[in-house]
Coordinates of C-alpha atoms and ligand atoms in Angstrom, one line a residue:
M209 CA -0.1 0.0 0.1
S210 CA 1.5 3.4 -0.9
G211 CA 2.1 5.9 1.8
D212 CA -0.9 8.2 0.8
G213 CA -3.3 5.4 0.6
P214 CA -5.3 4.1 -2.3
T215 CA -6.7 6.1 -5.2
V216 CA -10.1 5.5 -6.6
T217 CA -10.6 6.2 -10.2
A218 CA -14.0 5.6 -11.6
I219 CA -14.5 6.0 -15.4
L220 CA -18.1 6.0 -16.9
D221 CA -18.3 4.6 -20.3
Y222 CA -21.4 4.8 -22.4
I223 CA -21.7 2.2 -25.2
Y224 CA -24.0 3.9 -27.5
G225 CA -24.7 1.1 -29.9
R226 CA -25.7 -1.3 -27.2
Q227 CA -27.4 1.4 -25.1
E228 CA -25.6 0.4 -22.0
A229 CA -23.2 2.0 -19.6
K230 CA -20.2 0.6 -17.7
L231 CA -18.5 2.0 -14.7
K232 CA -14.9 1.1 -14.2
V233 CA -13.7 1.6 -10.7
D234 CA -9.9 1.2 -10.3
V235 CA -8.4 1.0 -6.9
E236 CA -4.8 1.9 -7.1
G237 CA -2.3 1.6 -4.4
G238 CA -4.0 -1.0 -2.3
K239 CA -4.1 -4.6 -1.8
E240 CA -7.4 -6.3 -2.7
E241 CA -7.9 -7.7 0.8
E242 CA -7.2 -4.4 2.5
T243 CA -9.2 -2.3 0.2
R244 CA -12.1 -4.6 0.4
A245 CA -12.1 -4.0 4.2
N246 CA -11.5 -0.3 4.0
Q247 CA -14.8 1.2 4.7
G248 CA -14.0 4.7 3.6
L249 CA -12.9 3.3 0.3
Q250 CA -16.0 1.2 -0.2
M251 CA -18.1 4.2 0.6
A252 CA -16.1 6.1 -2.2
I253 CA -16.8 3.2 -4.6
T254 CA -20.6 3.3 -3.7
E255 CA -20.7 7.0 -4.2
A256 CA -19.1 6.6 -7.5
K257 CA -21.6 4.1 -8.5
G258 CA -24.4 6.3 -7.3
R259 CA -23.0 9.2 -9.3
A260 CA -22.6 7.2 -12.5
E261 CA -26.2 5.9 -12.1
R262 CA -27.5 9.4 -11.8
R263 CA -25.4 10.6 -14.7
C264 CA -26.7 7.7 -16.8
R265 CA -30.4 8.6 -15.9
R266 CA -29.8 12.3 -16.5
D267 CA -28.2 11.5 -20.0
G268 CA -31.0 9.1 -20.8
V269 CA -28.4 6.7 -21.8
T270 CA -29.6 3.7 -20.2
D271 CA -31.2 2.6 -17.0
E272 CA -28.8 -0.3 -16.6
I273 CA -25.3 0.1 -15.4
R274 CA -22.7 -2.6 -15.0
V275 CA -20.1 -2.2 -12.4
T276 CA -16.7 -3.8 -12.3
V277 CA -14.1 -3.1 -9.6
S278 CA -10.5 -4.0 -10.2
Y279 CA -7.7 -3.8 -7.8
L280 CA -4.3 -2.7 -9.4
E281 CA -0.8 -2.6 -7.9
A282 CA 0.5 0.7 -6.7
E283 CA 2.8 2.7 -9.1
T284 CA 5.7 4.8 -8.2
S285 CA 5.5 8.5 -9.0
T286 CA 8.4 8.0 -11.4
D287 CA 6.2 5.8 -13.3
T288 CA 3.6 8.4 -13.4
V289 CA 5.9 10.9 -14.8
E290 CA 7.3 8.6 -17.5
R291 CA 3.6 7.7 -18.5
E292 CA 2.7 11.5 -18.7
Q293 CA 5.7 12.1 -20.9
R294 CA 4.8 9.3 -23.3
H295 CA 1.3 10.7 -23.1
F296 CA 2.6 14.1 -24.3
H297 CA 4.4 12.8 -27.1
R298 CA 1.4 10.9 -28.2
D299 CA -0.8 14.1 -27.9
T300 CA 1.3 15.7 -30.5
E301 CA 0.4 12.9 -32.7
A302 CA -3.2 13.0 -31.9
E303 CA -4.6 12.3 -35.2
S304 CA -3.1 8.7 -35.5
E305 CA -3.5 8.4 -31.9
A306 CA -7.3 8.8 -32.2
S307 CA -7.5 5.9 -34.6
D308 CA -5.6 3.6 -32.2
L309 CA -7.9 4.8 -29.6
E310 CA -11.1 3.6 -31.4
A311 CA -9.6 0.3 -32.0
T312 CA -8.4 -0.2 -28.5
A313 CA -11.5 1.1 -26.7
Q314 CA -13.8 -1.7 -27.9
S315 CA -13.7 -3.7 -24.7
W316 CA -12.5 -3.4 -21.1
Q317 CA -9.4 -5.2 -22.1
G318 CA -8.7 -2.6 -24.7
L319 CA -9.7 0.2 -22.4
D320 CA -7.3 -1.1 -19.7
Q321 CA -4.6 -1.0 -22.2
W322 CA -5.4 2.4 -23.4
R323 CA -5.6 3.8 -19.9
R324 CA -2.3 2.4 -19.1
D325 CA -1.0 4.3 -22.1
H326 CA -3.1 7.3 -21.4
P327 CA -3.4 8.0 -17.7
P328 CA -6.2 10.3 -17.1
T329 CA -5.2 14.1 -16.3
E330 CA -8.2 14.3 -14.1
L331 CA -10.3 11.8 -12.2
V332 CA -13.9 11.6 -13.5
E333 CA -15.0 10.8 -10.1
S334 CA -12.6 10.4 -7.2
G335 CA -13.5 9.3 -3.7
P336 CA -12.4 10.8 -0.5
E337 CA -9.5 8.5 -0.3
A338 CA -8.1 9.9 -3.5
N339 CA -4.2 10.2 -3.5
S340 CA -3.4 13.9 -3.5
R341 CA 0.1 13.5 -4.3
Q342 CA -0.5 11.5 -7.3
R343 CA -3.1 14.1 -8.5
R344 CA -0.6 17.0 -7.8
D345 CA 1.9 15.2 -9.8
Q346 CA -0.4 14.5 -12.7
H347 CA -1.6 18.1 -12.6
R348 CA 1.9 19.6 -12.7
Q349 CA 2.7 17.3 -15.7
T350 CA -0.4 18.2 -17.5
E351 CA 0.0 22.0 -16.9
K352 CA 3.5 21.7 -18.5
R353 CA 2.1 19.5 -21.2
G354 CA -0.7 22.0 -21.9
S355 CA 1.5 25.1 -22.2
R356 CA 3.9 23.2 -24.7
L357 CA 0.9 22.1 -26.7
S358 CA -0.4 25.6 -26.9
E359 CA 3.0 26.8 -28.0
E360 CA 3.0 24.2 -30.8
N361 CA -0.3 25.0 -31.9
K362 CA 0.6 28.8 -32.0
N363 CA 3.4 27.7 -34.4
K364 CA 0.7 26.1 -36.5
G365 CA -1.3 29.1 -36.4
V366 CA -4.1 27.4 -34.4
E367 CA -5.9 29.2 -31.5
T368 CA -6.3 26.7 -28.6
G369 CA -6.6 29.1 -25.6
T370 CA -4.5 28.6 -22.6
R371 CA -6.4 25.9 -20.8
R372 CA -5.0 22.4 -20.5
H373 CA -6.1 19.5 -22.6
S374 CA -7.2 16.3 -21.1
A375 CA -6.9 13.9 -23.8
P376 CA -5.3 13.5 -27.1
L377 CA -8.5 13.7 -28.8
A378 CA -9.5 16.8 -27.0
H379 CA -6.3 18.3 -28.4
G380 CA -7.2 17.1 -31.8
L381 CA -10.5 18.7 -31.8
C382 CA -9.1 21.8 -30.2
A383 CA -6.7 22.1 -33.0
R384 CA -9.4 22.7 -35.5
N385 CA -12.4 24.0 -33.6
K386 CA -12.3 26.3 -30.7
R387 CA -15.9 25.6 -29.7
I388 CA -15.6 22.0 -29.7
A389 CA -12.2 22.2 -28.1
D390 CA -13.7 24.2 -25.1
C391 CA -16.3 21.4 -24.6
C392 CA -13.7 18.9 -24.6
L393 CA -11.4 20.6 -22.1
G394 CA -11.8 18.8 -18.8
Y395 CA -13.2 15.7 -20.3
T396 CA -11.5 12.6 -19.4
P397 CA -10.1 10.2 -22.0
C398 CA -13.1 8.0 -22.0
V399 CA -15.5 10.8 -22.6
A400 CA -13.2 12.1 -25.3
R401 CA -13.4 8.8 -26.8
Q402 CA -17.2 9.3 -27.1
L403 CA -16.5 12.5 -28.9
R404 CA -14.0 10.7 -31.1
T405 CA -16.7 8.1 -32.0
R406 CA -19.2 10.7 -32.6
W407 CA -16.9 12.6 -34.9
S408 CA -15.1 9.7 -36.4
L409 CA -16.4 10.4 -39.8
S410 CA -15.9 14.0 -39.9
E411 CA -12.6 14.2 -38.1
T412 CA -10.7 14.6 -41.4
S413 CA -12.6 17.8 -41.9
L414 CA -11.4 18.9 -38.6
W415 CA -7.8 18.1 -39.2
T416 CA -7.6 19.5 -42.7
G417 CA -9.1 22.8 -41.7
E418 CA -12.4 22.6 -43.3
R419 CA -14.5 25.4 -42.0
S420 CA -17.7 23.5 -42.6
I421 CA -17.6 21.7 -39.3
Q422 CA -17.4 24.9 -37.6
G423 CA -21.1 25.9 -38.7
R424 CA -23.4 24.8 -36.3
G425 CA -21.8 21.7 -34.9
S426 CA -22.0 21.9 -31.3
C427 CA -21.3 19.9 -28.1
H428 CA -21.8 20.7 -24.6
H429 CA -20.8 19.4 -21.2
A430 CA -24.0 19.1 -19.4
G431 CA -24.7 15.5 -19.0
N432 CA -21.7 14.7 -21.2
L433 CA -23.8 14.6 -24.1
F434 CA -22.3 15.4 -27.5
S435 CA -24.9 16.7 -29.7
A436 CA -23.9 17.4 -33.2
K437 CA -25.6 18.8 -36.2
P438 CA -22.9 18.7 -38.8
L439 CA -23.7 20.9 -41.9
S440 CA -24.1 19.2 -45.2
P441 CA -20.5 19.6 -46.2
V442 CA -19.4 17.4 -43.4
M443 CA -21.8 14.7 -44.5
A444 CA -20.4 15.1 -47.9
K445 CA -16.9 14.7 -46.5
A446 CA -18.0 11.7 -44.5
S447 CA -19.3 10.3 -47.7
S448 CA -16.3 10.7 -49.6
A449 CA -14.3 9.1 -46.7
G450 CA -16.2 5.9 -47.4
A451 CA -19.4 6.2 -45.3
T452 CA -22.6 7.2 -46.7
A453 CA -24.4 10.2 -45.3
S454 CA -27.3 8.2 -44.2
S455 CA -25.1 6.0 -42.1
V456 CA -23.8 9.1 -40.4
E457 CA -27.3 10.2 -39.9
T458 CA -28.4 6.9 -38.5
Q459 CA -25.5 6.7 -36.1
Q460 CA -26.2 10.2 -34.9
S461 CA -29.9 9.9 -34.5
K462 CA -29.5 6.9 -32.4
S463 CA -26.7 8.2 -30.3
F464 CA -27.6 11.9 -30.0
D465 CA -30.3 14.0 -28.7
L466 CA -30.2 16.9 -31.1
S467 CA -32.2 19.1 -28.8
A468 CA -29.0 19.3 -26.7
S469 CA -27.6 21.5 -29.3
V470 CA -29.1 24.5 -27.5
P471 CA -29.9 27.7 -29.2
I472 CA -29.7 30.8 -27.0
M473 CA -31.0 34.4 -27.6
V474 CA -29.2 36.8 -25.4
N475 CA -31.0 40.0 -24.5
D476 CA -29.3 42.2 -24.7
V477 CA -26.1 41.1 -26.4
S478 CA -24.8 44.7 -26.4
G479 CA -24.8 45.0 -22.7
K480 CA -21.9 44.0 -20.6
M481 CA -23.3 40.8 -19.2
G482 CA -25.2 39.9 -22.3
N483 CA -22.0 40.1 -24.4
A484 CA -20.0 38.0 -21.8
V485 CA -22.7 35.4 -21.8
A486 CA -22.9 35.3 -25.5
T487 CA -19.1 34.8 -25.7
A488 CA -19.0 32.0 -23.2
A489 CA -22.0 30.3 -24.7
L490 CA -20.3 30.2 -28.0
A491 CA -17.1 28.9 -26.4
R492 CA -19.1 26.1 -24.9
G493 CA -20.7 25.1 -28.2
L494 CA -24.1 26.5 -27.8
Q495 CA -25.7 28.2 -30.7
L496 CA -26.1 31.9 -30.6
V497 CA -29.2 33.2 -32.3
P498 CA -28.3 36.0 -34.5
F499 CA -31.1 38.3 -33.0
A500 CA -31.4 40.0 -29.6
I501 CA -34.2 42.2 -28.1
T502 CA -33.4 45.4 -26.5
G503 CA -35.5 48.3 -25.1
P504 CA -38.0 50.3 -27.2
K505 CA -36.2 52.5 -29.9
L506 CA -32.8 51.2 -28.9
G507 CA -32.4 48.7 -31.7
G508 CA -30.9 48.9 -35.2
R509 CA -27.5 47.8 -34.2
H510 CA -25.3 44.8 -34.9
V511 CA -23.1 43.3 -32.5
I512 CA -20.5 40.6 -33.7
V513 CA -19.9 37.9 -31.1
G514 CA -17.2 35.4 -32.3
D515 CA -18.4 34.7 -35.9
V516 CA -22.0 35.4 -35.3
D517 CA -23.4 38.8 -36.4
V518 CA -26.3 39.6 -34.0
E519 CA -28.9 42.1 -35.0
V520 CA -30.2 44.0 -32.1
I521 CA -34.0 44.6 -32.3
G522 CA -35.9 47.4 -30.6
A523 CA -38.8 46.1 -28.3
E524 CA -41.3 47.7 -30.7
D525 CA -40.4 45.0 -33.3
R526 CA -40.1 42.0 -31.0
L527 CA -43.3 40.3 -31.8
S528 CA -42.6 39.8 -35.6
V529 CA -39.0 39.0 -35.0
M530 CA -39.8 36.5 -32.4
D531 CA -42.4 34.8 -34.7
K532 CA -39.5 34.1 -37.0
V533 CA -36.9 33.3 -34.5
Q534 CA -39.2 30.7 -32.6
E535 CA -40.1 29.0 -36.0
Q536 CA -36.4 28.6 -36.8
Y537 CA -35.2 27.7 -33.3
P538 CA -38.0 25.9 -31.7
N539 CA -35.7 24.7 -28.8
L540 CA -34.7 28.3 -28.1
I541 CA -33.8 29.4 -24.6
V542 CA -33.6 33.1 -23.8
V543 CA -31.1 34.8 -21.4
D544 CA -32.0 38.1 -20.0
Y545 CA -29.5 40.6 -18.8
T546 CA -31.1 44.0 -19.3
L547 CA -32.1 46.4 -16.8
P548 CA -34.1 46.4 -13.5
A549 CA -36.9 48.5 -15.1
A550 CA -37.3 45.8 -17.8
V551 CA -37.3 42.6 -15.7
N552 CA -41.0 42.3 -15.3
S553 CA -42.2 43.3 -18.7
N554 CA -39.6 41.2 -20.4
A555 CA -40.6 38.1 -18.3
E556 CA -44.2 38.7 -19.2
F557 CA -43.2 38.7 -22.8
Y558 CA -41.2 35.5 -22.5
V559 CA -44.0 33.5 -20.7
S560 CA -46.6 34.9 -23.2
R561 CA -44.7 33.1 -25.9
G562 CA -43.9 30.0 -23.8
L563 CA -40.2 30.8 -24.0
P564 CA -37.9 29.2 -21.3
F565 CA -35.6 31.8 -19.9
V566 CA -32.8 32.5 -17.6
M567 CA -33.2 35.8 -15.8
G568 CA -29.8 37.1 -14.6
T569 CA -31.1 40.7 -14.4
T570 CA -31.6 42.0 -10.9
G571 CA -34.2 44.4 -9.5
G572 CA -37.8 45.0 -10.7
D573 CA -40.7 43.6 -8.7
R574 CA -39.3 40.2 -7.6
D575 CA -42.5 38.7 -6.1
K576 CA -44.3 39.8 -9.2
L577 CA -41.7 38.0 -11.4
M578 CA -41.9 34.8 -9.5
E579 CA -45.7 35.0 -9.6
T580 CA -45.8 35.6 -13.5
V581 CA -43.5 32.6 -14.0
R582 CA -45.2 30.3 -11.6
K583 CA -48.8 31.1 -13.0
A584 CA -47.6 30.6 -16.6
G585 CA -45.7 27.3 -15.8
T586 CA -42.8 28.4 -18.0
Y587 CA -39.3 26.8 -17.5
A588 CA -37.1 29.5 -16.0
V589 CA -34.0 30.1 -13.9
I590 CA -34.1 33.2 -11.9
A591 CA -31.1 34.2 -9.7
P592 CA -29.3 37.4 -8.7
N593 CA -25.9 35.8 -9.0
M594 CA -24.8 33.0 -11.3
G595 CA -21.2 32.6 -10.1
K596 CA -20.7 29.2 -8.8
Q597 CA -18.8 30.0 -5.7
L598 CA -21.0 32.9 -4.9
V599 CA -24.0 30.7 -5.3
A600 CA -22.4 28.2 -2.8
F601 CA -21.8 31.1 -0.2
Q602 CA -25.3 32.1 -0.8
A603 CA -26.4 28.5 -0.2
A604 CA -24.2 28.2 2.9
M605 CA -25.8 31.3 4.4
E606 CA -29.3 30.0 3.7
I607 CA -28.4 26.7 5.4
M608 CA -27.0 28.5 8.5
A609 CA -30.1 30.7 8.7
A610 CA -32.4 27.6 8.4
N611 CA -30.4 25.8 11.1
F612 CA -29.7 28.5 13.5
P613 CA -32.5 30.9 13.3
G614 CA -31.9 34.0 15.5
A615 CA -28.2 32.9 16.3
F616 CA -27.1 36.6 15.7
A617 CA -29.9 38.3 17.3
G618 CA -28.7 41.5 18.8
Y619 CA -25.8 41.9 16.6
T620 CA -25.4 44.9 14.4
M621 CA -24.3 44.8 10.8
K622 CA -22.8 47.1 8.2
A623 CA -23.1 46.0 4.7
V624 CA -21.4 47.8 1.7
E625 CA -21.3 46.9 -1.9
S626 CA -19.4 48.4 -4.7
H627 CA -20.1 48.1 -8.4
Q628 CA -19.3 49.9 -11.7
K629 CA -20.9 53.2 -11.8
T630 CA -23.4 52.2 -14.4
K631 CA -25.1 49.8 -12.1
V632 CA -28.4 51.4 -11.2
D633 CA -29.8 49.1 -8.5
T634 CA -28.7 47.8 -5.1
S635 CA -26.8 44.5 -5.6
G636 CA -29.3 41.6 -5.8
T637 CA -26.7 39.4 -4.2
A638 CA -26.3 41.6 -1.2
K639 CA -30.2 41.6 -0.8
A640 CA -30.3 37.8 -0.8
I641 CA -27.4 37.6 1.7
V642 CA -29.1 40.1 3.9
G643 CA -32.3 37.9 3.7
S644 CA -30.3 35.2 5.4
F645 CA -28.8 37.7 8.0
Q646 CA -32.3 38.7 8.8
R647 CA -33.2 35.2 9.5
L648 CA -30.2 34.8 11.5
G649 CA -31.7 37.5 13.9
L650 CA -30.1 40.7 12.5
D651 CA -32.4 43.8 12.4
F652 CA -31.0 45.1 9.2
A653 CA -33.1 46.3 6.2
V654 CA -31.9 46.0 2.5
D655 CA -32.2 49.8 2.1
E656 CA -29.4 50.1 4.7
I657 CA -27.0 48.5 2.4
E658 CA -24.4 51.1 1.5
L659 CA -23.8 51.5 -2.2
V660 CA -20.4 52.7 -3.7
R661 CA -20.5 53.8 -7.2
D662 CA -17.8 56.6 -7.3
P663 CA -14.7 55.3 -8.9
K664 CA -12.3 57.3 -6.7
E665 CA -13.8 55.8 -3.6
Q666 CA -13.9 52.4 -5.2
V667 CA -10.1 52.6 -5.7
E668 CA -9.1 54.4 -2.5
R669 CA -11.5 52.9 0.0
M670 CA -12.6 49.7 -1.5
H671 CA -9.3 48.8 -3.2
V672 CA -10.8 47.9 -6.4
P673 CA -8.2 47.6 -9.1
E674 CA -8.4 50.3 -11.6
E675 CA -8.6 48.0 -14.5
Y676 CA -12.0 46.5 -13.1
L677 CA -13.6 49.9 -12.3
D678 CA -16.1 49.0 -15.2
G679 CA -16.7 45.5 -13.9
H680 CA -16.5 44.5 -10.4
A681 CA -18.6 43.4 -7.5
F682 CA -17.2 43.9 -4.0
H683 CA -19.3 43.1 -1.0
T684 CA -18.6 43.2 2.8
Y685 CA -20.8 42.4 5.7
R686 CA -19.5 43.3 9.1
L687 CA -21.3 41.9 12.1
E688 CA -20.6 43.1 15.7
S689 CA -22.0 41.8 19.0
P690 CA -23.9 44.2 21.2
D691 CA -20.8 44.8 23.5
K692 CA -18.5 45.0 20.4
S693 CA -16.3 42.1 21.8
V694 CA -17.1 39.8 18.9
A695 CA -16.9 40.6 15.3
F696 CA -17.5 38.8 12.0
E697 CA -16.6 39.9 8.5
F698 CA -17.7 38.3 5.3
Q699 CA -16.4 39.5 2.1
H700 CA -16.8 38.5 -1.6
N701 CA -15.0 40.5 -4.1
V702 CA -15.3 39.7 -7.8
C703 CA -13.3 41.3 -10.7
G704 CA -14.7 40.8 -14.2
R705 CA -17.8 38.9 -15.4
S706 CA -16.7 35.5 -16.6
I707 CA -17.8 33.8 -13.3
Y708 CA -21.3 34.8 -13.9
A709 CA -21.2 34.2 -17.6
E710 CA -19.9 30.6 -17.1
G711 CA -22.6 30.0 -14.6
T712 CA -25.3 31.3 -17.0
V713 CA -24.3 28.9 -19.5
D714 CA -24.6 26.0 -16.9
A715 CA -28.1 27.4 -16.1
V716 CA -29.1 27.3 -19.8
L717 CA -27.9 23.8 -20.1
F718 CA -29.6 22.8 -17.0
L719 CA -32.9 24.2 -18.2
A720 CA -32.4 22.4 -21.6
K721 CA -32.0 19.2 -19.8
K722 CA -35.0 19.7 -17.6
I723 CA -37.1 20.6 -20.6
Q724 CA -35.9 17.6 -22.4
E725 CA -36.8 15.4 -19.5
G726 CA -40.2 17.2 -19.1
A727 CA -39.5 17.9 -15.5
E728 CA -42.6 18.7 -13.5
K729 CA -40.7 21.4 -11.6
K730 CA -40.4 24.4 -13.9
L731 CA -38.8 27.3 -11.9
Y732 CA -35.3 27.1 -10.3
N733 CA -32.7 29.2 -8.8
M734 CA -28.9 28.7 -8.9
V735 CA -28.6 27.1 -5.6
E736 CA -30.8 24.3 -6.8
I737 CA -28.7 23.9 -10.1
L738 CA -25.5 23.8 -7.8
Q739 CA -27.2 21.2 -5.6
E740 CA -27.9 18.9 -8.6
G741 CA -24.2 19.1 -9.6
S742 CA -24.9 21.0 -12.7
M743 CA -22.4 23.8 -12.4
R744 CA -19.1 23.4 -13.9
Ligands
NDP999 N1 -27.2 37.3 -12.2 C1 -26.0 37.6 -12.2 O1 -25.0 36.7 -12.0 C2 -25.6 38.8 -12.7 C3 -26.6 39.8 -12.8 N2 -26.1 41.0 -13.3 C4 -27.3 42.0 -13.5 O2 -27.6 42.1 -15.0 C5 -28.1 43.2 -15.3 C6 -27.4 43.9 -16.5 O3 -26.1 44.2 -16.1 P1 -25.1 44.9 -17.2 O4 -24.9 43.9 -18.4 O5 -23.9 45.2 -16.5 O6 -25.8 46.2 -17.7 P2 -25.7 46.9 -19.1 O7 -26.3 48.2 -18.8 O8 -24.3 46.8 -19.6 O9 -26.5 46.1 -20.0 C7 -28.0 46.3 -20.0 C8 -28.5 46.1 -21.5 O10 -29.9 46.0 -21.5 C9 -30.4 46.9 -22.6 N3 -31.6 47.3 -22.4 C10 -32.1 48.5 -21.9 N4 -33.5 48.4 -21.8 C11 -33.9 47.2 -22.2 C12 -35.1 46.6 -22.4 N5 -36.4 47.1 -22.1 N6 -35.2 45.2 -22.8 C13 -34.0 44.7 -23.2 N7 -32.7 45.2 -23.1 C14 -32.7 46.4 -22.6 C15 -29.3 48.1 -22.6 O11 -29.3 48.7 -23.9 P3 -28.7 50.2 -24.0 O12 -27.4 50.0 -23.7 O13 -29.0 50.6 -25.4 O14 -29.4 50.9 -23.0 C16 -28.0 47.3 -22.4 O15 -27.5 46.8 -23.7 C17 -28.2 44.0 -14.1 O16 -29.4 43.9 -13.5 C18 -27.1 43.4 -13.0 O17 -27.4 43.6 -11.9 C19 -24.9 41.3 -13.7 C20 -23.8 40.5 -13.4 C21 -24.1 39.3 -12.8
LIG1000 O1 -24.5 44.6 -11.8 C1 -23.6 43.6 -11.6 O2 -22.4 43.9 -12.1 C2 -23.7 42.5 -10.8 N1 -25.0 42.3 -10.4 C3 -25.5 41.3 -9.6 C4 -26.2 41.8 -8.4 O3 -26.8 42.8 -8.4 O4 -26.2 41.1 -7.5 C5 -24.3 40.3 -9.4 C6 -23.0 40.9 -9.2 O5 -23.0 41.5 -8.1 C7 -22.6 41.7 -10.4

């Protein structure tokens, strides 16, 4: 047994053709007898099984899952390094590698072999007993490899971004298609293999630089589904590679749910958050609808996001435009980042058209907003903050308030929030957190929250970095006991908007999934999405 204890590595493998799923659980670094008797480890395995089953159900792959548990000998860290380096060399030959991969991945035997040659850079699921040293080693190696890969791709004139690549195939796809690449990042080799399978017939297009594949092909992370709608040139390419277009279609219609290729409309894409969300959505393979609705008489502009030219339509023309858009994109999900004054009327418009939506905009009449959505029974996510860790903090505060109501009775609080000077309302996040403090016994009203909007004060007093004066959210809550002998301070400071944009994409994908499943519950907040494990 290694000094750091055994490692659990669980790999979920969907076998689409046979509509079944297998979970492979490897226990490395432990002797069979010991690991069987190790309760923590067994719990980790059970947990991995449970998560795999949930994932299978969520993805609609199969109701059945076969589980095998194998006990392997421990490896030295030197082995790991060597294997990682081999992996790197093979990464750079990703194209031929991908062919090997498909052949070897046909059986568990093959998968075993493949995994020995391609140790995962990240565990799909890892139990509490996971060996942190080994993971740190792997991480270091991967980071090194990632930057070298980026360098190489720069030389080839290919944009891959700075994130690391988890599998040769992911790298292969990265090299040709940024959107797909982004979806692949973070996937483990076995999931990447699914992608390889999906794209096997069109991979040549990816590698030879055909732009056709970049059209509306898309994949997304939620549920590990890879949904693709290759454009006809890809079909043609596949045909010329020896497969008929119909065989490609048959394979896809069996394996994919095309509704997972989620089209989103971002209102208003010309705003700061709207733009950030549209950019993040494209990077994660969603389909950006080339129309956005803005306020009355504010339309007539075009905003270019990635390679999509979005026409911004004034509210006065929204009826006719939406007729067209909904016909063309029946699975459309709307994202709203507009202004507090527009929240209620926009929500009414969406529900009147049965449009599922994610409302990130703060302010307006929140009770009325909830009532509108509940009454209409439209699928929606409504939350004042979409940032994963902020949502977790919010959830923690709610839990504390629910468990210890009145625990801070008698305490006083000062709450201050600083945002870019264009922000017109009080932080919706602060209002939600204050709600929890109220339940904890504090006598504090939301209109007591202090707002800082003056850039000079933001720099000098709040210590906002100057480059983020146009996009920051700094919050501090300071609590004191009646005799001032005890003080608590909670602070969350965010620079930029990417944390919210990523969370918004999670929310869109979550909603798409719920719609696809026909979920009875229609209205969600971000805490619920986080609880379901649907935030990246
Ligand atoms: N939930 C979350 O995680 C987050 C929420 N937010 C919230 O998102 C909202 C938007 O913030 P931000 O992007 O910074 O603001 P911006 O002012 O940059 O963007 C608002 C956009 O909405 C447009 N607009 C104005 N009126 C309407 C209307 N009636 N219908 C549709 N669009 C309209 C504006 O157009 P024009 O410019 O022409 O006036 C502008 O493009 C705020 O409420 C903010 O608090 C922000 C960050 C994170
Ligand atoms: O307007 C913003 O910027 C932000 N708005 C949200 C809020 O009001 O809580 C979230 C975050 O504070 C950024």
